[in-house]
PDB file of C-alpha atoms in Angstrom:
ATOM      1  CA  UNK A   1       0.000   0.000   0.000  1.00 32.00           C
ATOM      2  CA  UNK A   2       1.309   3.445  -0.916  1.00 36.00           C
ATOM      3  CA  UNK A   3       2.357   5.370   2.171  1.00 35.00           C
ATOM      4  CA  UNK A   4       0.035   8.234   1.269  1.00 41.00           C
ATOM      5  CA  UNK A   5      -2.884   5.870   1.897  1.00 40.00           C
ATOM      6  CA  UNK A   6      -1.954   4.742   5.384  1.00 38.00           C
ATOM      7  CA  UNK A   7      -3.237   6.520   8.415  1.00 38.00           C
ATOM      8  CA  UNK A   8      -0.619   8.901   9.751  1.00 36.00           C
ATOM      9  CA  UNK A   9       0.965   8.086  13.109  1.00 33.00           C
ATOM     10  CA  UNK A  10       1.387  11.795  13.779  1.00 36.00           C
ATOM     11  CA  UNK A  11      -1.788  13.777  14.393  1.00 39.00           C
ATOM     12  CA  UNK A  12      -2.616  16.406  11.775  1.00 38.00           C
ATOM     13  CA  UNK A  13      -3.479  19.899  12.977  1.00 40.00           C
ATOM     14  CA  UNK A  14      -7.255  20.259  13.148  1.00 37.00           C
ATOM     15  CA  UNK A  15      -8.506  23.122  11.010  1.00 36.00           C
ATOM     16  CA  UNK A  16     -10.465  25.896  12.710  1.00 37.00           C
ATOM     17  CA  UNK A  17     -14.200  25.349  12.853  1.00 34.00           C
ATOM     18  CA  UNK A  18     -17.334  27.393  13.196  1.00 36.00           C
ATOM     19  CA  UNK A  19     -19.761  26.473  15.941  1.00 36.00           C
ATOM     20  CA  UNK A  20     -22.437  24.147  14.618  1.00 43.00           C
ATOM     21  CA  UNK A  21     -20.593  23.208  11.449  1.00 57.00           C
ATOM     22  CA  UNK A  22     -20.929  19.702  10.074  1.00 84.00           C
ATOM     23  CA  UNK A  23     -19.672  19.030   6.567  1.00 96.00           C
ATOM     24  CA  UNK A  24     -20.382  15.678   4.945  1.00 98.00           C
ATOM     25  CA  UNK A  25     -17.566  14.136   2.920  1.00 98.00           C
ATOM     26  CA  UNK A  26     -17.731  11.724   0.004  1.00 98.00           C
ATOM     27  CA  UNK A  27     -15.801  10.253  -2.916  1.00 98.00           C
ATOM     28  CA  UNK A  28     -16.723   9.721  -6.584  1.00 98.00           C
ATOM     29  CA  UNK A  29     -16.342   6.329  -8.198  1.00 98.00           C
ATOM     30  CA  UNK A  30     -15.268   7.574 -11.613  1.00 97.00           C
ATOM     31  CA  UNK A  31     -16.944   5.797 -14.560  1.00 96.00           C
ATOM     32  CA  UNK A  32     -13.556   5.648 -16.292  1.00 94.00           C
ATOM     33  CA  UNK A  33     -13.132   2.580 -14.083  1.00 97.00           C
ATOM     34  CA  UNK A  34     -14.741  -0.647 -15.310  1.00 97.00           C
ATOM     35  CA  UNK A  35     -17.974  -1.558 -13.497  1.00 98.00           C
ATOM     36  CA  UNK A  36     -16.417  -4.666 -11.946  1.00 98.00           C
ATOM     37  CA  UNK A  37     -14.165  -2.403  -9.845  1.00 98.00           C
ATOM     38  CA  UNK A  38     -17.177  -0.948  -8.030  1.00 98.00           C
ATOM     39  CA  UNK A  39     -17.589  -3.802  -5.567  1.00 98.00           C
ATOM     40  CA  UNK A  40     -14.124  -3.441  -4.038  1.00 98.00           C
ATOM     41  CA  UNK A  41     -14.416   0.351  -3.841  1.00 98.00           C
ATOM     42  CA  UNK A  42     -17.871   0.114  -2.233  1.00 98.00           C
ATOM     43  CA  UNK A  43     -16.754  -2.401   0.364  1.00 98.00           C
ATOM     44  CA  UNK A  44     -13.728  -0.281   1.175  1.00 98.00           C
ATOM     45  CA  UNK A  45     -15.989   2.751   1.625  1.00 98.00           C
ATOM     46  CA  UNK A  46     -18.174   0.797   4.034  1.00 98.00           C
ATOM     47  CA  UNK A  47     -15.202  -0.639   5.941  1.00 98.00           C
ATOM     48  CA  UNK A  48     -13.602   2.761   6.575  1.00 98.00           C
ATOM     49  CA  UNK A  49     -16.921   4.486   7.351  1.00 98.00           C
ATOM     50  CA  UNK A  50     -16.879   6.860   4.404  1.00 98.00           C
ATOM     51  CA  UNK A  51     -20.083   8.872   4.546  1.00 98.00           C
ATOM     52  CA  UNK A  52     -21.001   9.067   0.867  1.00 98.00           C
ATOM     53  CA  UNK A  53     -20.048   7.288  -2.367  1.00 98.00           C
ATOM     54  CA  UNK A  54     -21.122   9.013  -5.583  1.00 98.00           C
ATOM     55  CA  UNK A  55     -21.660   7.482  -9.027  1.00 98.00           C
ATOM     56  CA  UNK A  56     -22.105   9.067 -12.440  1.00 97.00           C
ATOM     57  CA  UNK A  57     -24.279   8.108 -15.385  1.00 96.00           C
ATOM     58  CA  UNK A  58     -21.860   9.339 -18.055  1.00 93.00           C
ATOM     59  CA  UNK A  59     -22.511   8.438 -21.681  1.00 95.00           C
ATOM     60  CA  UNK A  60     -21.555   5.869 -22.681  1.00 96.00           C
ATOM     61  CA  UNK A  61     -20.108   4.210 -19.649  1.00 96.00           C
ATOM     62  CA  UNK A  62     -22.163   2.951 -16.689  1.00 96.00           C
ATOM     63  CA  UNK A  63     -25.839   3.179 -15.768  1.00 97.00           C
ATOM     64  CA  UNK A  64     -26.582   5.236 -12.684  1.00 97.00           C
ATOM     65  CA  UNK A  65     -29.423   3.237 -11.161  1.00 98.00           C
ATOM     66  CA  UNK A  66     -27.889  -0.176 -11.859  1.00 98.00           C
ATOM     67  CA  UNK A  67     -24.569   0.764 -10.265  1.00 98.00           C
ATOM     68  CA  UNK A  68     -26.305   2.460  -7.332  1.00 98.00           C
ATOM     69  CA  UNK A  69     -28.408  -0.627  -6.628  1.00 98.00           C
ATOM     70  CA  UNK A  70     -25.301  -2.822  -6.698  1.00 98.00           C
ATOM     71  CA  UNK A  71     -23.332  -0.497  -4.435  1.00 98.00           C
ATOM     72  CA  UNK A  72     -26.178  -0.305  -1.945  1.00 98.00           C
ATOM     73  CA  UNK A  73     -26.536  -4.100  -1.926  1.00 98.00           C
ATOM     74  CA  UNK A  74     -22.790  -4.583  -1.385  1.00 98.00           C
ATOM     75  CA  UNK A  75     -22.705  -2.221   1.586  1.00 98.00           C
ATOM     76  CA  UNK A  76     -24.419  -1.707   4.909  1.00 98.00           C
ATOM     77  CA  UNK A  77     -24.075   1.954   5.794  1.00 97.00           C
ATOM     78  CA  UNK A  78     -22.471   4.199   3.153  1.00 98.00           C
ATOM     79  CA  UNK A  79     -24.879   6.586   1.463  1.00 98.00           C
ATOM     80  CA  UNK A  80     -24.868   6.283  -2.337  1.00 98.00           C
ATOM     81  CA  UNK A  81     -25.544   9.230  -4.631  1.00 98.00           C
ATOM     82  CA  UNK A  82     -26.233   9.172  -8.361  1.00 98.00           C
ATOM     83  CA  UNK A  83     -25.107  12.468  -9.762  1.00 95.00           C
ATOM     84  CA  UNK A  84     -26.605  12.712 -12.212  1.00 97.00           C
ATOM     85  CA  UNK A  85     -29.318  11.078 -14.335  1.00 98.00           C
ATOM     86  CA  UNK A  86     -29.734  13.012 -17.633  1.00 98.00           C
ATOM     87  CA  UNK A  87     -33.446  13.708 -18.000  1.00 98.00           C
ATOM     88  CA  UNK A  88     -33.472  13.673 -21.851  1.00 98.00           C
ATOM     89  CA  UNK A  89     -32.583   9.960 -21.657  1.00 97.00           C
ATOM     90  CA  UNK A  90     -35.302   9.068 -19.150  1.00 96.00           C
ATOM     91  CA  UNK A  91     -39.077   8.915 -19.036  1.00 98.00           C
ATOM     92  CA  UNK A  92     -40.041  10.450 -15.700  1.00 98.00           C
ATOM     93  CA  UNK A  93     -42.233   7.468 -14.760  1.00 98.00           C
ATOM     94  CA  UNK A  94     -39.237   5.154 -15.100  1.00 98.00           C
ATOM     95  CA  UNK A  95     -37.051   7.505 -13.055  1.00 98.00           C
ATOM     96  CA  UNK A  96     -39.720   7.533 -10.352  1.00 98.00           C
ATOM     97  CA  UNK A  97     -40.113   3.735 -10.349  1.00 98.00           C
ATOM     98  CA  UNK A  98     -36.377   3.129 -10.043  1.00 98.00           C
ATOM     99  CA  UNK A  99     -35.865   5.847  -7.435  1.00 98.00           C
ATOM    100  CA  UNK A 100     -38.760   4.592  -5.320  1.00 98.00           C
ATOM    101  CA  UNK A 101     -37.390   1.050  -5.458  1.00 98.00           C
ATOM    102  CA  UNK A 102     -34.006   2.211  -4.162  1.00 98.00           C
ATOM    103  CA  UNK A 103     -35.607   4.136  -1.326  1.00 98.00           C
ATOM    104  CA  UNK A 104     -37.791   1.211  -0.263  1.00 98.00           C
ATOM    105  CA  UNK A 105     -35.010  -1.387  -0.457  1.00 98.00           C
ATOM    106  CA  UNK A 106     -32.338   0.839   1.134  1.00 98.00           C
ATOM    107  CA  UNK A 107     -34.155   3.424   3.279  1.00 97.00           C
ATOM    108  CA  UNK A 108     -32.245   6.609   3.931  1.00 96.00           C
ATOM    109  CA  UNK A 109     -29.195   5.644   1.873  1.00 98.00           C
ATOM    110  CA  UNK A 110     -29.884   6.808  -1.686  1.00 98.00           C
ATOM    111  CA  UNK A 111     -29.623  10.266  -3.234  1.00 98.00           C
ATOM    112  CA  UNK A 112     -30.839  10.705  -6.801  1.00 98.00           C
ATOM    113  CA  UNK A 113     -29.866  13.740  -8.854  1.00 98.00           C
ATOM    114  CA  UNK A 114     -31.340  14.697 -12.226  1.00 98.00           C
ATOM    115  CA  UNK A 115     -30.023  17.234 -14.704  1.00 98.00           C
ATOM    116  CA  UNK A 116     -29.628  18.379 -18.289  1.00 98.00           C
ATOM    117  CA  UNK A 117     -26.840  15.955 -19.192  1.00 96.00           C
ATOM    118  CA  UNK A 118     -24.135  16.845 -21.688  1.00 96.00           C
ATOM    119  CA  UNK A 119     -25.990  18.214 -24.690  1.00 97.00           C
ATOM    120  CA  UNK A 120     -23.559  16.806 -27.254  1.00 97.00           C
ATOM    121  CA  UNK A 121     -24.133  13.340 -25.792  1.00 97.00           C
ATOM    122  CA  UNK A 122     -27.886  13.890 -25.830  1.00 97.00           C
ATOM    123  CA  UNK A 123     -27.629  14.803 -29.523  1.00 98.00           C
ATOM    124  CA  UNK A 124     -25.712  11.588 -30.223  1.00 97.00           C
ATOM    125  CA  UNK A 125     -28.681   9.518 -29.087  1.00 97.00           C
ATOM    126  CA  UNK A 126     -31.331  11.735 -30.662  1.00 97.00           C
ATOM    127  CA  UNK A 127     -32.574  13.099 -27.344  1.00 97.00           C
ATOM    128  CA  UNK A 128     -31.343  16.707 -27.294  1.00 98.00           C
ATOM    129  CA  UNK A 129     -34.300  18.920 -26.275  1.00 98.00           C
ATOM    130  CA  UNK A 130     -34.988  22.349 -27.730  1.00 98.00           C
ATOM    131  CA  UNK A 131     -35.432  23.709 -24.198  1.00 98.00           C
ATOM    132  CA  UNK A 132     -33.374  21.805 -21.609  1.00 98.00           C
ATOM    133  CA  UNK A 133     -34.614  24.125 -18.840  1.00 98.00           C
ATOM    134  CA  UNK A 134     -38.288  23.432 -19.595  1.00 98.00           C
ATOM    135  CA  UNK A 135     -37.657  19.689 -19.696  1.00 98.00           C
ATOM    136  CA  UNK A 136     -35.789  19.702 -16.383  1.00 98.00           C
ATOM    137  CA  UNK A 137     -38.482  21.729 -14.666  1.00 98.00           C
ATOM    138  CA  UNK A 138     -41.275  19.452 -15.895  1.00 98.00           C
ATOM    139  CA  UNK A 139     -39.271  16.349 -14.935  1.00 98.00           C
ATOM    140  CA  UNK A 140     -38.543  17.666 -11.427  1.00 98.00           C
ATOM    141  CA  UNK A 141     -42.170  18.575 -10.755  1.00 98.00           C
ATOM    142  CA  UNK A 142     -43.506  15.236 -11.922  1.00 98.00           C
ATOM    143  CA  UNK A 143     -40.777  13.169 -10.266  1.00 98.00           C
ATOM    144  CA  UNK A 144     -41.197  14.795  -6.855  1.00 98.00           C
ATOM    145  CA  UNK A 145     -44.978  14.428  -7.053  1.00 98.00           C
ATOM    146  CA  UNK A 146     -44.830  10.761  -8.042  1.00 98.00           C
ATOM    147  CA  UNK A 147     -42.372   9.984  -5.258  1.00 98.00           C
ATOM    148  CA  UNK A 148     -44.726  11.740  -2.830  1.00 98.00           C
ATOM    149  CA  UNK A 149     -47.430   9.225  -3.774  1.00 98.00           C
ATOM    150  CA  UNK A 150     -49.501  11.502  -6.001  1.00 98.00           C
ATOM    151  CA  UNK A 151     -51.402  10.323  -9.073  1.00 98.00           C
ATOM    152  CA  UNK A 152     -50.743  12.608 -12.020  1.00 98.00           C
ATOM    153  CA  UNK A 153     -52.201  13.607 -15.331  1.00 98.00           C
ATOM    154  CA  UNK A 154     -49.782  15.979 -17.049  1.00 98.00           C
ATOM    155  CA  UNK A 155     -49.733  17.507 -20.526  1.00 98.00           C
ATOM    156  CA  UNK A 156     -46.438  19.368 -20.643  1.00 98.00           C
ATOM    157  CA  UNK A 157     -44.133  20.283 -23.466  1.00 98.00           C
ATOM    158  CA  UNK A 158     -41.970  17.242 -22.696  1.00 98.00           C
ATOM    159  CA  UNK A 159     -43.615  15.318 -19.849  1.00 98.00           C
ATOM    160  CA  UNK A 160     -46.899  13.575 -20.559  1.00 98.00           C
ATOM    161  CA  UNK A 161     -48.622  11.390 -17.972  1.00 98.00           C
ATOM    162  CA  UNK A 162     -52.155   9.993 -18.023  1.00 98.00           C
ATOM    163  CA  UNK A 163     -53.421   8.994 -14.573  1.00 98.00           C
ATOM    164  CA  UNK A 164     -49.993   7.711 -13.447  1.00 98.00           C
ATOM    165  CA  UNK A 165     -49.173   6.818  -9.859  1.00 98.00           C
ATOM    166  CA  UNK A 166     -46.649   4.520  -8.208  1.00 98.00           C
ATOM    167  CA  UNK A 167     -47.891   1.315  -6.628  1.00 98.00           C
ATOM    168  CA  UNK A 168     -44.835   1.366  -4.375  1.00 98.00           C
ATOM    169  CA  UNK A 169     -43.899   4.964  -3.551  1.00 98.00           C
ATOM    170  CA  UNK A 170     -41.234   5.476  -0.875  1.00 98.00           C
ATOM    171  CA  UNK A 171     -42.363   4.907   2.708  1.00 95.00           C
ATOM    172  CA  UNK A 172     -40.679   8.146   3.767  1.00 92.00           C
ATOM    173  CA  UNK A 173     -40.198  11.451   1.896  1.00 90.00           C
ATOM    174  CA  UNK A 174     -37.670  11.075  -0.938  1.00 96.00           C
ATOM    175  CA  UNK A 175     -35.656  14.123  -1.856  1.00 97.00           C
ATOM    176  CA  UNK A 176     -34.702  14.849  -5.452  1.00 98.00           C
ATOM    177  CA  UNK A 177     -31.610  16.928  -6.235  1.00 98.00           C
ATOM    178  CA  UNK A 178     -30.755  18.746  -9.460  1.00 98.00           C
ATOM    179  CA  UNK A 179     -27.386  19.237 -11.092  1.00 98.00           C
ATOM    180  CA  UNK A 180     -26.899  22.873 -12.046  1.00 98.00           C
ATOM    181  CA  UNK A 181     -24.297  25.302 -13.353  1.00 96.00           C
ATOM    182  CA  UNK A 182     -25.925  28.264 -15.127  1.00 97.00           C
ATOM    183  CA  UNK A 183     -27.939  30.974 -13.331  1.00 98.00           C
ATOM    184  CA  UNK A 184     -31.333  29.909 -14.680  1.00 98.00           C
ATOM    185  CA  UNK A 185     -30.801  26.271 -13.771  1.00 98.00           C
ATOM    186  CA  UNK A 186     -29.571  27.214 -10.296  1.00 98.00           C
ATOM    187  CA  UNK A 187     -32.699  29.287  -9.690  1.00 98.00           C
ATOM    188  CA  UNK A 188     -34.823  26.428 -11.034  1.00 98.00           C
ATOM    189  CA  UNK A 189     -33.095  24.004  -8.678  1.00 98.00           C
ATOM    190  CA  UNK A 190     -33.802  26.260  -5.721  1.00 98.00           C
ATOM    191  CA  UNK A 191     -37.448  26.555  -6.688  1.00 98.00           C
ATOM    192  CA  UNK A 192     -38.201  22.967  -7.673  1.00 98.00           C
ATOM    193  CA  UNK A 193     -35.551  20.592  -6.276  1.00 98.00           C
ATOM    194  CA  UNK A 194     -34.570  19.599  -2.751  1.00 98.00           C
ATOM    195  CA  UNK A 195     -30.839  20.044  -3.259  1.00 98.00           C
ATOM    196  CA  UNK A 196     -28.280  21.160  -5.825  1.00 98.00           C
ATOM    197  CA  UNK A 197     -25.127  19.453  -7.084  1.00 98.00           C
ATOM    198  CA  UNK A 198     -22.274  21.606  -8.433  1.00 98.00           C
ATOM    199  CA  UNK A 199     -19.463  20.391 -10.676  1.00 98.00           C
ATOM    200  CA  UNK A 200     -15.769  20.255  -9.833  1.00 98.00           C
ATOM    201  CA  UNK A 201     -15.236  23.421 -11.873  1.00 97.00           C
ATOM    202  CA  UNK A 202     -16.868  25.397  -9.037  1.00 98.00           C
ATOM    203  CA  UNK A 203     -14.571  27.569  -6.919  1.00 98.00           C
ATOM    204  CA  UNK A 204     -15.471  28.772  -3.407  1.00 98.00           C
ATOM    205  CA  UNK A 205     -16.676  32.051  -4.937  1.00 98.00           C
ATOM    206  CA  UNK A 206     -18.714  29.985  -7.387  1.00 98.00           C
ATOM    207  CA  UNK A 207     -20.334  28.135  -4.489  1.00 98.00           C
ATOM    208  CA  UNK A 208     -21.289  31.450  -2.879  1.00 98.00           C
ATOM    209  CA  UNK A 209     -22.848  32.680  -6.086  1.00 98.00           C
ATOM    210  CA  UNK A 210     -24.640  29.387  -6.644  1.00 98.00           C
ATOM    211  CA  UNK A 211     -26.076  29.482  -3.136  1.00 98.00           C
ATOM    212  CA  UNK A 212     -27.349  33.020  -3.766  1.00 98.00           C
ATOM    213  CA  UNK A 213     -29.054  31.983  -6.994  1.00 98.00           C
ATOM    214  CA  UNK A 214     -30.555  28.884  -5.393  1.00 98.00           C
ATOM    215  CA  UNK A 215     -31.911  31.052  -2.583  1.00 98.00           C
ATOM    216  CA  UNK A 216     -33.418  33.459  -5.125  1.00 98.00           C
ATOM    217  CA  UNK A 217     -35.351  30.583  -6.633  1.00 98.00           C
ATOM    218  CA  UNK A 218     -36.476  29.433  -3.212  1.00 98.00           C
ATOM    219  CA  UNK A 219     -37.717  32.896  -2.274  1.00 98.00           C
ATOM    220  CA  UNK A 220     -39.644  33.238  -5.538  1.00 97.00           C
ATOM    221  CA  UNK A 221     -41.620  30.091  -4.728  1.00 97.00           C
ATOM    222  CA  UNK A 222     -41.859  30.638  -0.976  1.00 98.00           C
ATOM    223  CA  UNK A 223     -39.849  27.557  -0.047  1.00 97.00           C
ATOM    224  CA  UNK A 224     -38.484  27.452   3.485  1.00 97.00           C
ATOM    225  CA  UNK A 225     -37.460  23.779   3.727  1.00 96.00           C
ATOM    226  CA  UNK A 226     -33.737  22.912   3.903  1.00 96.00           C
ATOM    227  CA  UNK A 227     -31.841  22.812   0.609  1.00 98.00           C
ATOM    228  CA  UNK A 228     -28.601  20.824   0.450  1.00 98.00           C
ATOM    229  CA  UNK A 229     -25.709  22.023  -1.715  1.00 98.00           C
ATOM    230  CA  UNK A 230     -23.236  19.350  -2.853  1.00 98.00           C
ATOM    231  CA  UNK A 231     -20.024  20.240  -4.673  1.00 98.00           C
ATOM    232  CA  UNK A 232     -17.406  18.014  -6.279  1.00 98.00           C
ATOM    233  CA  UNK A 233     -13.747  18.799  -5.573  1.00 98.00           C
ATOM    234  CA  UNK A 234     -11.157  17.473  -8.019  1.00 98.00           C
ATOM    235  CA  UNK A 235      -8.389  16.109  -5.803  1.00 98.00           C
ATOM    236  CA  UNK A 236      -5.086  14.303  -6.258  1.00 98.00           C
ATOM    237  CA  UNK A 237      -2.651  13.015  -3.666  1.00 98.00           C
ATOM    238  CA  UNK A 238       0.514  10.954  -3.551  1.00 95.00           C
ATOM    239  CA  UNK A 239       3.258  10.699  -6.164  1.00 94.00           C
ATOM    240  CA  UNK A 240       2.666  12.861  -9.230  1.00 96.00           C
ATOM    241  CA  UNK A 241      -0.433  14.471  -7.725  1.00 97.00           C
ATOM    242  CA  UNK A 242       0.235  17.965  -9.078  1.00 97.00           C
ATOM    243  CA  UNK A 243       0.973  16.656 -12.568  1.00 97.00           C
ATOM    244  CA  UNK A 244      -2.178  14.520 -12.663  1.00 97.00           C
ATOM    245  CA  UNK A 245      -4.313  17.402 -11.413  1.00 98.00           C
ATOM    246  CA  UNK A 246      -2.944  19.841 -13.984  1.00 97.00           C
ATOM    247  CA  UNK A 247      -3.422  17.333 -16.799  1.00 97.00           C
ATOM    248  CA  UNK A 248      -7.056  16.768 -15.861  1.00 97.00           C
ATOM    249  CA  UNK A 249      -7.777  20.484 -15.530  1.00 97.00           C
ATOM    250  CA  UNK A 250      -6.224  21.063 -18.938  1.00 96.00           C
ATOM    251  CA  UNK A 251      -8.298  18.267 -20.484  1.00 94.00           C
ATOM    252  CA  UNK A 252     -11.432  19.928 -19.108  1.00 93.00           C
ATOM    253  CA  UNK A 253     -10.409  23.387 -20.361  1.00 94.00           C
ATOM    254  CA  UNK A 254      -9.875  24.608 -16.799  1.00 95.00           C
ATOM    255  CA  UNK A 255      -6.117  25.170 -16.804  1.00 91.00           C
ATOM    256  CA  UNK A 256      -6.604  28.900 -16.143  1.00 91.00           C
ATOM    257  CA  UNK A 257      -9.385  28.476 -13.574  1.00 92.00           C
ATOM    258  CA  UNK A 258      -8.726  29.930 -10.141  1.00 92.00           C
ATOM    259  CA  UNK A 259      -9.352  28.052  -6.871  1.00 96.00           C
ATOM    260  CA  UNK A 260     -10.405  24.865  -8.658  1.00 98.00           C
ATOM    261  CA  UNK A 261      -8.980  21.481  -7.641  1.00 98.00           C
ATOM    262  CA  UNK A 262      -6.362  20.554  -5.064  1.00 98.00           C
ATOM    263  CA  UNK A 263      -3.203  18.452  -5.040  1.00 98.00           C
ATOM    264  CA  UNK A 264      -1.303  17.484  -1.918  1.00 98.00           C
ATOM    265  CA  UNK A 265      -1.537  15.742   1.407  1.00 98.00           C
ATOM    266  CA  UNK A 266      -4.529  15.402   3.736  1.00 98.00           C
ATOM    267  CA  UNK A 267      -4.001  18.844   5.252  1.00 98.00           C
ATOM    268  CA  UNK A 268      -4.061  20.524   1.830  1.00 98.00           C
ATOM    269  CA  UNK A 269      -7.133  18.611   0.725  1.00 98.00           C
ATOM    270  CA  UNK A 270      -8.963  19.276   3.994  1.00 98.00           C
ATOM    271  CA  UNK A 271      -8.217  22.978   3.712  1.00 98.00           C
ATOM    272  CA  UNK A 272      -9.770  23.032   0.229  1.00 98.00           C
ATOM    273  CA  UNK A 273     -12.818  21.180   1.572  1.00 98.00           C
ATOM    274  CA  UNK A 274     -13.103  23.678   4.394  1.00 98.00           C
ATOM    275  CA  UNK A 275     -13.079  26.628   1.992  1.00 98.00           C
ATOM    276  CA  UNK A 276     -15.940  25.142  -0.007  1.00 98.00           C
ATOM    277  CA  UNK A 277     -17.881  24.465   3.175  1.00 98.00           C
ATOM    278  CA  UNK A 278     -17.334  28.026   4.387  1.00 98.00           C
ATOM    279  CA  UNK A 279     -18.666  29.217   1.016  1.00 98.00           C
ATOM    280  CA  UNK A 280     -21.936  27.334   1.502  1.00 98.00           C
ATOM    281  CA  UNK A 281     -21.433  23.681   0.567  1.00 98.00           C
ATOM    282  CA  UNK A 282     -23.103  21.163   2.874  1.00 98.00           C
ATOM    283  CA  UNK A 283     -21.389  18.156   1.273  1.00 98.00           C
ATOM    284  CA  UNK A 284     -18.027  18.040  -0.486  1.00 98.00           C
ATOM    285  CA  UNK A 285     -17.358  15.020  -2.689  1.00 98.00           C
ATOM    286  CA  UNK A 286     -13.727  14.370  -3.582  1.00 98.00           C
ATOM    287  CA  UNK A 287     -13.390  13.593  -7.277  1.00 98.00           C
ATOM    288  CA  UNK A 288     -10.177  11.680  -8.022  1.00 98.00           C
ATOM    289  CA  UNK A 289      -8.488  12.215 -11.350  1.00 97.00           C
ATOM    290  CA  UNK A 290      -9.591   9.885 -14.125  1.00 95.00           C
ATOM    291  CA  UNK A 291      -6.210   8.162 -13.957  1.00 95.00           C
ATOM    292  CA  UNK A 292      -6.172   7.705 -10.164  1.00 96.00           C
ATOM    293  CA  UNK A 293      -3.928   4.643  -9.687  1.00 95.00           C
ATOM    294  CA  UNK A 294      -5.474   3.402  -6.435  1.00 97.00           C
ATOM    295  CA  UNK A 295      -9.238   4.061  -6.096  1.00 98.00           C
ATOM    296  CA  UNK A 296      -9.587   1.988  -2.926  1.00 98.00           C
ATOM    297  CA  UNK A 297      -6.597   3.770  -1.414  1.00 98.00           C
ATOM    298  CA  UNK A 298      -8.139   7.133  -2.320  1.00 98.00           C
ATOM    299  CA  UNK A 299     -11.269   6.158  -0.383  1.00 98.00           C
ATOM    300  CA  UNK A 300      -9.139   5.194   2.644  1.00 98.00           C
ATOM    301  CA  UNK A 301      -7.166   8.428   2.371  1.00 98.00           C
ATOM    302  CA  UNK A 302     -10.409  10.431   2.385  1.00 98.00           C
ATOM    303  CA  UNK A 303     -11.998   8.633   5.331  1.00 98.00           C
ATOM    304  CA  UNK A 304      -8.930   8.080   7.499  1.00 98.00           C
ATOM    305  CA  UNK A 305      -6.779  11.132   6.818  1.00 98.00           C
ATOM    306  CA  UNK A 306      -8.974  13.926   5.419  1.00 98.00           C
ATOM    307  CA  UNK A 307     -12.143  13.285   7.429  1.00 98.00           C
ATOM    308  CA  UNK A 308     -10.537  13.918  10.862  1.00 97.00           C
ATOM    309  CA  UNK A 309      -9.437  17.354   9.660  1.00 98.00           C
ATOM    310  CA  UNK A 310     -12.878  18.444   8.460  1.00 96.00           C
ATOM    311  CA  UNK A 311     -15.453  19.517  11.053  1.00 87.00           C
TER     312      UNK A 311
END
């Protein structure tokens, strides 16, 4: 095992905290890994008491619901998030059926996120909508209502339902998050979702702005319930960490971005997490580089070395 992955014998300095703070910490299982790697990563996450494991439904790699169901079945306690399901690919009734099944089989352990998806990918499969914002709003409204046990008849621009209700809605309220980047989608998420997921291209200042826009949407619709903000943090540690981070940022067109990504030891990573939390993130999910050489070790590093430094 690489020494960067073993728990340090010397205590790290604990970062300063604000009274009442509690930041949740997670890790992404990148879909660049083959699906058969998921079992070992999931079991490691459970063994080291990682709080959250996140999965992506990236075209054309791995299905979000299928991998989430497997991860939940292979574990006992880790919370599993799917961030995100592209709504152009999915009939809302199917999304509701699959989401409800996860919530009933694994109560309190699943988080489902829906979003626009990458529009070029949507075009490849003939599903690119003329108005992604309209589609997402209709999908969110119908999905939340179906999961709440309502029976719907809807004649929207994209969502059409005729007397549809779930036979097996969740036993307890099921939250639905939205992935968002642009101002209009962030306001929509605040108004019509229960939480918002931000990409790894989001700096601390970007989190502050996103939280403001989400809150604008909430105020417009009179919502006062809690709204969770989740942000991915591109992170690299161990040998070659800085090089791997820079290569990934360059591949994503983010080489000139400020305050995006972190490379270094647990103290450096925890400090970056703390800055995002101070900016308004409730959950920070560490996103390893696509070429991370030791995914299980990255999970251990997060839970055993970074977690103790984050309030």
